PDB file of C-alpha atoms and ligand atoms in Angstrom:
ATOM      1  CA  MET A   1     137.091 -45.167-133.123  1.00 36.00           C
ATOM      2  CA  SER A   2     140.272 -43.582-134.240  1.00 36.00           C
ATOM      3  CA  GLY A   3     138.897 -43.083-137.779  1.00 38.00           C
ATOM      4  CA  ARG A   4     136.683 -40.220-136.724  1.00 47.00           C
ATOM      5  CA  LYS A   5     139.395 -38.334-134.927  1.00 41.00           C
ATOM      6  CA  GLY A   6     140.989 -36.138-137.500  1.00 34.00           C
ATOM      7  CA  GLY A   7     144.370 -34.537-137.352  1.00 31.00           C
ATOM      8  CA  GLY A   8     143.226 -32.066-134.717  1.00 33.00           C
ATOM      9  CA  GLY A   9     144.722 -34.060-131.832  1.00 36.00           C
ATOM     10  CA  SER A  10     143.467 -33.537-128.340  1.00 40.00           C
ATOM     11  CA  ALA A  11     141.018 -30.682-128.221  1.00 46.00           C
ATOM     12  CA  SER A  12     142.359 -29.499-124.952  1.00 41.00           C
ATOM     13  CA  GLY A  13     145.940 -29.671-126.181  1.00 38.00           C
ATOM     14  CA  ARG A  14     145.564 -26.761-128.600  1.00 38.00           C
ATOM     15  CA  GLY A  15     148.364 -24.293-128.842  1.00 40.00           C
ATOM     16  CA  GLY A  16     147.804 -20.746-129.980  1.00 46.00           C
ATOM     17  CA  LEU A  17     146.834 -17.486-128.493  1.00 52.00           C
ATOM     18  CA  HIS A  18     143.942 -16.696-126.241  1.00 61.00           C
ATOM     19  CA  GLU A  19     141.501 -14.521-128.183  1.00 58.00           C
ATOM     20  CA  ARG A  20     140.063 -11.481-126.517  1.00 60.00           C
ATOM     21  CA  VAL A  21     136.722 -10.148-127.580  1.00 58.00           C
ATOM     22  CA  LYS A  22     136.232  -6.417-127.648  1.00 57.00           C
ATOM     23  CA  THR A  23     132.955  -5.402-126.087  1.00 58.00           C
ATOM     24  CA  ALA A  24     130.934  -4.044-128.968  1.00 59.00           C
ATOM     25  CA  ARG A  25     128.576  -1.231-128.095  1.00 64.00           C
ATOM     26  CA  ARG A  26     125.448  -3.316-128.636  1.00 69.00           C
ATOM     27  CA  ARG A  27     126.774  -6.563-127.166  1.00 69.00           C
ATOM     28  CA  THR A  28     125.704  -7.364-123.619  1.00 75.00           C
ATOM     29  CA  ALA A  29     128.299  -8.475-121.085  1.00 73.00           C
ATOM     30  CA  SER A  30     126.908 -12.015-121.089  1.00 70.00           C
ATOM     31  CA  SER A  31     126.997 -12.350-124.873  1.00 74.00           C
ATOM     32  CA  THR A  32     130.572 -10.999-124.874  1.00 76.00           C
ATOM     33  CA  ARG A  33     131.467 -13.692-122.314  1.00 71.00           C
ATOM     34  CA  TRP A  34     129.717 -16.355-124.455  1.00 68.00           C
ATOM     35  CA  LEU A  35     131.559 -15.228-127.598  1.00 71.00           C
ATOM     36  CA  GLN A  36     134.890 -15.159-125.798  1.00 73.00           C
ATOM     37  CA  ARG A  37     134.306 -18.658-124.470  1.00 71.00           C
ATOM     38  CA  GLN A  38     133.362 -19.933-127.941  1.00 69.00           C
ATOM     39  CA  LEU A  39     136.427 -18.384-129.555  1.00 70.00           C
ATOM     40  CA  ASN A  40     138.751 -19.900-126.977  1.00 77.00           C
ATOM     41  CA  ASP A  41     137.067 -23.284-126.697  1.00 85.00           C
ATOM     42  CA  PRO A  42     139.346 -26.003-128.129  1.00 90.00           C
ATOM     43  CA  TYR A  43     136.357 -28.250-128.856  1.00 94.00           C
ATOM     44  CA  VAL A  44     134.709 -25.496-130.918  1.00 94.00           C
ATOM     45  CA  ARG A  45     137.907 -25.114-132.945  1.00 92.00           C
ATOM     46  CA  ARG A  46     138.266 -28.845-133.339  1.00 94.00           C
ATOM     47  CA  ALA A  47     134.635 -29.229-134.465  1.00 95.00           C
ATOM     48  CA  GLN A  48     135.203 -26.548-137.101  1.00 94.00           C
ATOM     49  CA  ALA A  49     138.400 -28.237-138.294  1.00 94.00           C
ATOM     50  CA  GLU A  50     136.865 -31.721-138.400  1.00 96.00           C
ATOM     51  CA  GLY A  51     133.560 -30.740-139.954  1.00 96.00           C
ATOM     52  CA  TYR A  52     131.272 -31.409-136.993  1.00 97.00           C
ATOM     53  CA  ARG A  53     128.321 -29.094-136.607  1.00 97.00           C
ATOM     54  CA  SER A  54     128.579 -28.911-132.834  1.00 96.00           C
ATOM     55  CA  ARG A  55     131.147 -29.257-130.063  1.00 96.00           C
ATOM     56  CA  ALA A  56     128.583 -31.639-128.536  1.00 97.00           C
ATOM     57  CA  ALA A  57     129.792 -34.191-131.105  1.00 98.00           C
ATOM     58  CA  TYR A  58     132.838 -34.794-128.896  1.00 98.00           C
ATOM     59  CA  LYS A  59     130.679 -35.662-125.908  1.00 98.00           C
ATOM     60  CA  LEU A  60     129.192 -38.582-127.854  1.00 98.00           C
ATOM     61  CA  ILE A  61     132.632 -39.592-129.180  1.00 98.00           C
ATOM     62  CA  GLU A  62     134.059 -39.592-125.649  1.00 98.00           C
ATOM     63  CA  LEU A  63     131.087 -41.490-124.209  1.00 98.00           C
ATOM     64  CA  ASP A  64     131.408 -44.061-126.978  1.00 98.00           C
ATOM     65  CA  ASP A  65     135.146 -44.414-126.395  1.00 98.00           C
ATOM     66  CA  LYS A  66     134.317 -45.357-122.817  1.00 98.00           C
ATOM     67  CA  PHE A  67     131.167 -47.455-123.293  1.00 98.00           C
ATOM     68  CA  GLY A  68     131.311 -48.632-126.938  1.00 98.00           C
ATOM     69  CA  PHE A  69     127.672 -48.479-128.034  1.00 98.00           C
ATOM     70  CA  LEU A  70     128.065 -47.097-131.585  1.00 98.00           C
ATOM     71  CA  LYS A  71     129.914 -49.841-133.429  1.00 94.00           C
ATOM     72  CA  LYS A  72     127.058 -52.319-133.455  1.00 92.00           C
ATOM     73  CA  ALA A  73     124.219 -49.814-133.779  1.00 97.00           C
ATOM     74  CA  ARG A  74     122.252 -50.302-136.995  1.00 97.00           C
ATOM     75  CA  ALA A  75     119.109 -48.283-136.318  1.00 98.00           C
ATOM     76  CA  VAL A  76     119.458 -45.175-134.207  1.00 98.00           C
ATOM     77  CA  VAL A  77     117.034 -42.563-132.874  1.00 98.00           C
ATOM     78  CA  ASP A  78     118.608 -39.169-132.113  1.00 98.00           C
ATOM     79  CA  LEU A  79     116.402 -37.069-129.814  1.00 98.00           C
ATOM     80  CA  GLY A  80     117.243 -33.363-129.925  1.00 98.00           C
ATOM     81  CA  ILE A  81     119.234 -33.773-133.148  1.00 98.00           C
ATOM     82  CA  THR A  82     119.856 -30.101-134.103  1.00 98.00           C
ATOM     83  CA  PRO A  83     122.337 -28.938-135.311  1.00 98.00           C
ATOM     84  CA  GLY A  84     123.309 -32.548-136.069  1.00 98.00           C
ATOM     85  CA  GLY A  85     126.699 -33.262-134.476  1.00 98.00           C
ATOM     86  CA  TRP A  86     125.625 -36.492-132.769  1.00 98.00           C
ATOM     87  CA  SER A  87     124.076 -37.916-135.938  1.00 98.00           C
ATOM     88  CA  GLN A  88     127.246 -37.045-137.851  1.00 98.00           C
ATOM     89  CA  VAL A  89     129.239 -39.028-135.260  1.00 98.00           C
ATOM     90  CA  VAL A  90     126.861 -42.003-135.510  1.00 98.00           C
ATOM     91  CA  ARG A  91     127.142 -42.107-139.308  1.00 98.00           C
ATOM     92  CA  LYS A  92     130.897 -41.703-139.231  1.00 97.00           C
ATOM     93  CA  ALA A  93     131.332 -44.486-136.678  1.00 97.00           C
ATOM     94  CA  ASN A  94     128.989 -46.715-138.597  1.00 95.00           C
ATOM     95  CA  PRO A  95     128.148 -45.610-142.148  1.00 95.00           C
ATOM     96  CA  ARG A  96     125.567 -48.399-142.491  1.00 94.00           C
ATOM     97  CA  ALA A  97     123.517 -47.154-139.553  1.00 97.00           C
ATOM     98  CA  ARG A  98     120.104 -45.719-140.327  1.00 98.00           C
ATOM     99  CA  VAL A  99     119.205 -42.728-138.190  1.00 98.00           C
ATOM    100  CA  ALA A 100     115.983 -40.858-137.435  1.00 98.00           C
ATOM    101  CA  GLY A 101     116.239 -37.612-135.488  1.00 98.00           C
ATOM    102  CA  ILE A 102     113.764 -35.156-134.057  1.00 98.00           C
ATOM    103  CA  ASP A 103     114.032 -31.556-132.887  1.00 98.00           C
ATOM    104  CA  LEU A 104     111.871 -28.517-132.269  1.00 97.00           C
ATOM    105  CA  LEU A 105     114.358 -26.642-134.468  1.00 97.00           C
ATOM    106  CA  ALA A 106     115.157 -27.238-138.118  1.00 98.00           C
ATOM    107  CA  CYS A 107     118.258 -29.297-138.892  1.00 98.00           C
ATOM    108  CA  GLU A 108     120.221 -29.187-142.154  1.00 98.00           C
ATOM    109  CA  PRO A 109     120.062 -32.545-144.001  1.00 98.00           C
ATOM    110  CA  ILE A 110     122.571 -35.302-143.181  1.00 97.00           C
ATOM    111  CA  GLU A 111     123.016 -38.270-145.492  1.00 96.00           C
ATOM    112  CA  GLY A 112     121.293 -41.399-144.172  1.00 96.00           C
ATOM    113  CA  VAL A 113     119.374 -39.454-141.522  1.00 98.00           C
ATOM    114  CA  ALA A 114     115.607 -38.838-141.536  1.00 98.00           C
ATOM    115  CA  ILE A 115     114.862 -35.592-139.740  1.00 98.00           C
ATOM    116  CA  LEU A 116     111.571 -34.631-138.097  1.00 98.00           C
ATOM    117  CA  GLU A 117     111.006 -31.030-137.078  1.00 98.00           C
ATOM    118  CA  MET A 118     108.575 -31.628-134.248  1.00 97.00           C
ATOM    119  CA  ASP A 119     108.177 -31.665-130.468  1.00 97.00           C
ATOM    120  CA  PHE A 120     109.262 -35.002-129.035  1.00 98.00           C
ATOM    121  CA  MET A 121     106.678 -34.477-126.261  1.00 96.00           C
ATOM    122  CA  ASP A 122     103.912 -34.546-128.891  1.00 97.00           C
ATOM    123  CA  ASP A 123     101.881 -37.792-128.634  1.00 97.00           C
ATOM    124  CA  ALA A 124     102.449 -38.447-132.337  1.00 98.00           C
ATOM    125  CA  ALA A 125     106.270 -38.269-132.070  1.00 98.00           C
ATOM    126  CA  PRO A 126     107.084 -41.919-131.118  1.00 98.00           C
ATOM    127  CA  ASP A 127     105.181 -43.424-134.061  1.00 98.00           C
ATOM    128  CA  ALA A 128     106.524 -40.776-136.428  1.00 98.00           C
ATOM    129  CA  LEU A 129     110.091 -41.626-135.380  1.00 98.00           C
ATOM    130  CA  ILE A 130     109.666 -45.381-135.809  1.00 98.00           C
ATOM    131  CA  GLU A 131     108.039 -44.846-139.188  1.00 98.00           C
ATOM    132  CA  ALA A 132     110.880 -42.567-140.289  1.00 98.00           C
ATOM    133  CA  LEU A 133     113.472 -45.092-139.071  1.00 98.00           C
ATOM    134  CA  GLY A 134     111.705 -47.998-140.771  1.00 98.00           C
ATOM    135  CA  SER A 135     112.300 -50.427-137.885  1.00 97.00           C
ATOM    136  CA  ALA A 136     112.725 -50.646-134.139  1.00 98.00           C
ATOM    137  CA  PRO A 137     115.921 -48.935-132.937  1.00 98.00           C
ATOM    138  CA  ASP A 138     118.866 -50.666-131.305  1.00 98.00           C
ATOM    139  CA  LEU A 139     120.184 -47.374-129.939  1.00 98.00           C
ATOM    140  CA  VAL A 140     118.314 -44.328-128.618  1.00 98.00           C
ATOM    141  CA  ILE A 141     120.411 -41.252-127.872  1.00 98.00           C
ATOM    142  CA  SER A 142     119.041 -38.081-126.316  1.00 98.00           C
ATOM    143  CA  ASP A 143     120.893 -34.808-125.946  1.00 97.00           C
ATOM    144  CA  MET A 144     117.638 -32.891-125.425  1.00 95.00           C
ATOM    145  CA  ALA A 145     117.861 -29.984-123.044  1.00 88.00           C
ATOM    146  CA  ALA A 146     114.958 -27.763-122.098  1.00 85.00           C
ATOM    147  CA  ASN A 147     115.489 -24.093-122.823  1.00 81.00           C
ATOM    148  CA  THR A 148     116.859 -22.803-119.548  1.00 76.00           C
ATOM    149  CA  VAL A 149     114.751 -20.215-117.770  1.00 76.00           C
ATOM    150  CA  GLY A 150     117.494 -19.263-115.314  1.00 77.00           C
ATOM    151  CA  HIS A 151     115.781 -20.946-112.383  1.00 80.00           C
ATOM    152  CA  PRO A 152     117.991 -24.006-111.717  1.00 74.00           C
ATOM    153  CA  GLN A 153     115.267 -26.131-110.130  1.00 77.00           C
ATOM    154  CA  THR A 154     112.822 -25.529-112.987  1.00 82.00           C
ATOM    155  CA  ASP A 155     115.530 -26.168-115.593  1.00 77.00           C
ATOM    156  CA  HIS A 156     116.470 -29.406-113.836  1.00 79.00           C
ATOM    157  CA  LEU A 157     112.852 -30.625-113.660  1.00 83.00           C
ATOM    158  CA  ARG A 158     112.186 -29.844-117.309  1.00 86.00           C
ATOM    159  CA  THR A 159     115.317 -31.644-118.496  1.00 85.00           C
ATOM    160  CA  ILE A 160     114.520 -34.629-116.278  1.00 87.00           C
ATOM    161  CA  ALA A 161     110.999 -34.739-117.798  1.00 91.00           C
ATOM    162  CA  LEU A 162     112.578 -34.903-121.270  1.00 95.00           C
ATOM    163  CA  ALA A 163     114.985 -37.658-120.140  1.00 94.00           C
ATOM    164  CA  GLU A 164     112.123 -39.648-118.580  1.00 95.00           C
ATOM    165  CA  THR A 165     110.013 -39.412-121.722  1.00 97.00           C
ATOM    166  CA  ALA A 166     113.062 -40.445-123.773  1.00 98.00           C
ATOM    167  CA  ALA A 167     113.638 -43.442-121.468  1.00 97.00           C
ATOM    168  CA  ASP A 168     109.973 -44.493-121.765  1.00 98.00           C
ATOM    169  CA  PHE A 169     110.305 -44.298-125.536  1.00 98.00           C
ATOM    170  CA  ALA A 170     113.487 -46.403-125.425  1.00 98.00           C
ATOM    171  CA  VAL A 171     111.890 -49.048-123.223  1.00 98.00           C
ATOM    172  CA  GLN A 172     108.819 -49.187-125.502  1.00 98.00           C
ATOM    173  CA  THR A 173     110.746 -49.458-128.771  1.00 98.00           C
ATOM    174  CA  LEU A 174     114.310 -50.835-128.354  1.00 98.00           C
ATOM    175  CA  LEU A 175     115.368 -54.211-129.645  1.00 98.00           C
ATOM    176  CA  PRO A 176     116.739 -56.610-127.018  1.00 98.00           C
ATOM    177  CA  GLY A 177     120.409 -55.887-126.353  1.00 98.00           C
ATOM    178  CA  GLY A 178     119.897 -52.240-127.331  1.00 98.00           C
ATOM    179  CA  ALA A 179     121.236 -49.168-125.559  1.00 98.00           C
ATOM    180  CA  PHE A 180     120.001 -45.803-124.314  1.00 98.00           C
ATOM    181  CA  VAL A 181     122.177 -42.726-123.729  1.00 98.00           C
ATOM    182  CA  ALA A 182     120.669 -39.497-122.390  1.00 96.00           C
ATOM    183  CA  LYS A 183     121.568 -36.145-120.944  1.00 94.00           C
ATOM    184  CA  VAL A 184     120.462 -35.729-117.347  1.00 90.00           C
ATOM    185  CA  PHE A 185     121.400 -33.056-114.848  1.00 81.00           C
ATOM    186  CA  ALA A 186     123.563 -32.880-111.721  1.00 72.00           C
ATOM    187  CA  GLY A 187     122.877 -35.707-109.329  1.00 64.00           C
ATOM    188  CA  GLY A 188     122.219 -37.975-112.317  1.00 61.00           C
ATOM    189  CA  ALA A 189     119.005 -39.689-113.271  1.00 64.00           C
ATOM    190  CA  ASP A 190     116.422 -39.177-110.543  1.00 79.00           C
ATOM    191  CA  ARG A 191     115.167 -42.162-108.553  1.00 86.00           C
ATOM    192  CA  GLU A 192     112.218 -43.011-110.764  1.00 89.00           C
ATOM    193  CA  LEU A 193     114.237 -42.826-113.969  1.00 92.00           C
ATOM    194  CA  LEU A 194     117.060 -44.831-112.459  1.00 92.00           C
ATOM    195  CA  MET A 195     114.619 -47.524-111.312  1.00 94.00           C
ATOM    196  CA  LEU A 196     113.086 -47.791-114.769  1.00 96.00           C
ATOM    197  CA  LEU A 197     116.519 -48.106-116.356  1.00 97.00           C
ATOM    198  CA  LYS A 198     117.839 -50.629-113.820  1.00 97.00           C
ATOM    199  CA  GLN A 199     114.768 -52.810-114.323  1.00 97.00           C
ATOM    200  CA  ASN A 200     115.161 -52.826-118.076  1.00 98.00           C
ATOM    201  CA  PHE A 201     118.925 -52.783-118.759  1.00 98.00           C
ATOM    202  CA  THR A 202     121.741 -55.006-117.524  1.00 98.00           C
ATOM    203  CA  SER A 203     124.117 -52.051-117.036  1.00 98.00           C
ATOM    204  CA  VAL A 204     123.335 -48.443-116.022  1.00 97.00           C
ATOM    205  CA  LYS A 205     126.169 -45.935-115.565  1.00 96.00           C
ATOM    206  CA  HIS A 206     126.632 -42.176-115.308  1.00 94.00           C
ATOM    207  CA  ALA A 207     129.452 -40.242-116.936  1.00 96.00           C
ATOM    208  CA  LYS A 208     130.548 -36.680-117.552  1.00 96.00           C
ATOM    209  CA  PRO A 209     132.654 -36.654-120.721  1.00 97.00           C
ATOM    210  CA  PRO A 210     135.630 -34.252-120.749  1.00 96.00           C
ATOM    211  CA  ALA A 211     133.934 -32.223-123.519  1.00 96.00           C
ATOM    212  CA  SER A 212     131.087 -31.397-121.134  1.00 94.00           C
ATOM    213  CA  ARG A 213     131.919 -28.013-119.625  1.00 89.00           C
ATOM    214  CA  LYS A 214     133.112 -28.246-116.040  1.00 87.00           C
ATOM    215  CA  GLY A 215     130.750 -25.575-114.789  1.00 84.00           C
ATOM    216  CA  SER A 216     127.721 -27.186-116.424  1.00 84.00           C
ATOM    217  CA  PRO A 217     125.485 -29.435-114.318  1.00 83.00           C
ATOM    218  CA  GLU A 218     125.051 -31.750-117.301  1.00 88.00           C
ATOM    219  CA  LEU A 219     125.743 -35.452-116.934  1.00 91.00           C
ATOM    220  CA  TYR A 220     124.891 -38.467-119.103  1.00 95.00           C
ATOM    221  CA  VAL A 221     123.267 -41.766-118.228  1.00 95.00           C
ATOM    222  CA  ILE A 222     124.335 -44.784-120.284  1.00 98.00           C
ATOM    223  CA  ALA A 223     122.083 -47.846-120.135  1.00 98.00           C
ATOM    224  CA  GLN A 224     123.195 -50.926-122.058  1.00 98.00           C
ATOM    225  CA  GLY A 225     121.897 -54.450-122.575  1.00 98.00           C
ATOM    226  CA  PHE A 226     118.162 -53.839-122.939  1.00 98.00           C
ATOM    227  CA  LYS A 227     116.419 -56.904-121.539  1.00 97.00           C
ATOM    228  CA  GLY A 228     113.490 -56.749-123.961  1.00 95.00           C
ATOM    229  CA  ARG A 229     109.760 -56.586-123.407  1.00 88.00           C
ATOM    230  CA  GLY A 230     109.113 -60.276-123.961  1.00 77.00           C
ATOM    231  CA  ASP A 231     107.376 -59.482-127.246  1.00 65.00           C
ATOM    232  CA  THR A 232     110.405 -58.543-129.328  1.00 56.00           C
ATOM    233  CA  ALA A 233     112.549 -60.397-131.842  1.00 54.00           C
ATOM    234  CA  PRO A 234     116.247 -60.943-131.050  1.00 51.00           C
ATOM    235  CA  GLU A 235     118.879 -58.284-131.668  1.00 51.00           C
ATOM    236  CA  HIS A 236     120.322 -57.814-135.207  1.00 51.00           C
ATOM    237  CA  ASP A 237     123.078 -60.183-136.267  1.00 46.00           C
ATOM    238  CA  GLU A 238     126.502 -58.550-136.334  1.00 41.00           C
ATOM    239  CA  GLY A 239     126.791 -59.347-140.043  1.00 40.00           C
ATOM    240  CA  GLU A 240     123.436 -57.801-141.001  1.00 36.00           C
TER     241      GLU A 240
HETATM  242  C1  LIG B 301     122.206 -29.547-126.923  1.00 70.92           C
HETATM  243  S1  LIG B 301     121.164 -29.477-128.312  1.00 70.92           S
HETATM  244  C2  LIG B 301     121.540 -30.951-129.166  1.00 70.92           C
HETATM  245  C3  LIG B 301     122.864 -30.936-129.873  1.00 70.92           C
HETATM  246  C4  LIG B 301     123.077 -32.168-130.738  1.00 70.92           C
HETATM  247  N1  LIG B 301     123.245 -33.380-129.939  1.00 70.92           N
HETATM  248  C5  LIG B 301     124.285 -32.017-131.613  1.00 70.92           C
HETATM  249  O1  LIG B 301     125.287 -32.682-131.384  1.00 70.92           O
HETATM  250  O2  LIG B 301     124.230 -31.241-132.572  1.00 70.92           O
HETATM  251  C6  LIG B 301     119.605 -29.849-127.595  1.00 70.92           C
HETATM  252  C7  LIG B 301     118.455 -29.850-128.571  1.00 70.92           C
HETATM  253  O3  LIG B 301     117.298 -30.376-127.926  1.00 70.92           O
HETATM  254  C8  LIG B 301     116.185 -29.824-128.574  1.00 70.92           C
HETATM  255  N2  LIG B 301     114.956 -30.027-127.813  1.00 70.92           N
HETATM  256  C9  LIG B 301     114.655 -29.538-126.574  1.00 70.92           C
HETATM  257  N3  LIG B 301     113.408 -29.908-126.236  1.00 70.92           N
HETATM  258  C10 LIG B 301     112.914 -30.652-127.270  1.00 70.92           C
HETATM  259  C11 LIG B 301     111.675 -31.301-127.509  1.00 70.92           C
HETATM  260  N4  LIG B 301     110.673 -31.246-126.615  1.00 70.92           N
HETATM  261  N5  LIG B 301     111.507 -31.959-128.679  1.00 70.92           N
HETATM  262  C12 LIG B 301     112.505 -32.003-129.590  1.00 70.92           C
HETATM  263  N6  LIG B 301     113.708 -31.412-129.414  1.00 70.92           N
HETATM  264  C13 LIG B 301     113.910 -30.739-128.280  1.00 70.92           C
HETATM  265  C14 LIG B 301     116.572 -28.352-128.708  1.00 70.92           C
HETATM  266  O4  LIG B 301     115.803 -27.708-129.688  1.00 70.92           O
HETATM  267  C15 LIG B 301     118.050 -28.451-129.068  1.00 70.92           C
HETATM  268  O5  LIG B 301     118.262 -28.345-130.457  1.00 70.92           O
END
């Protein structure tokens, strides 16, 4: 996927000076720390230089470099699309891919991407996504994270609930051979989610891409080779 890596080189190999942020009178200590981290984050700089809307884009690029699920994706659902970095990566890796994304928050338009501003947990969301995509997906990606409330156990449970609902959606809609990639939290997919994925996919792996901050409990589960539901047509032809 070298085409999508611009001249920025390795994000972590940036030269240059460490920027210090002066504590403005109205800025809290935690927002000063956040700003300082942003200004000194090589992935933030690289995203700006390469035109990606989020540093999260590099997590998908790194996961794809390792697992290779983007090249053959033709119809992709992006759960938690905003601000749009992952969909940009999908379209860059595969300009013929159709994408439908959903988020609670508005997302600026991206060519070739249908965007729904809606809660994925809403009962109407699955049908709305398939209608917007125009077909069953062959790849479902989810970077959804619940708004953290500062209570690690609650945050973990809420993000796992999102990942489980995303996995159910993938199992209900994917074409045979399809793939599912989702953010989970430390410890990986919980037992129930892992069981569902192992029953339905030939390969289930966990990975923490280098772009995922070391201190963050975030981890990704990558499930490939969807076995199908017995009622689905075969996977797209490569030449389609
Ligand atoms: C880490 S961001 C996604 C970043 C994105 N992958 C990118 O590269 O730009 C997580 C997103 O999940 C969304 N989200 C959280 N819960 C959601 C829900 N129930 N339905 C839809 N989106 C949700 C949030 O609004 C947030 O925009």
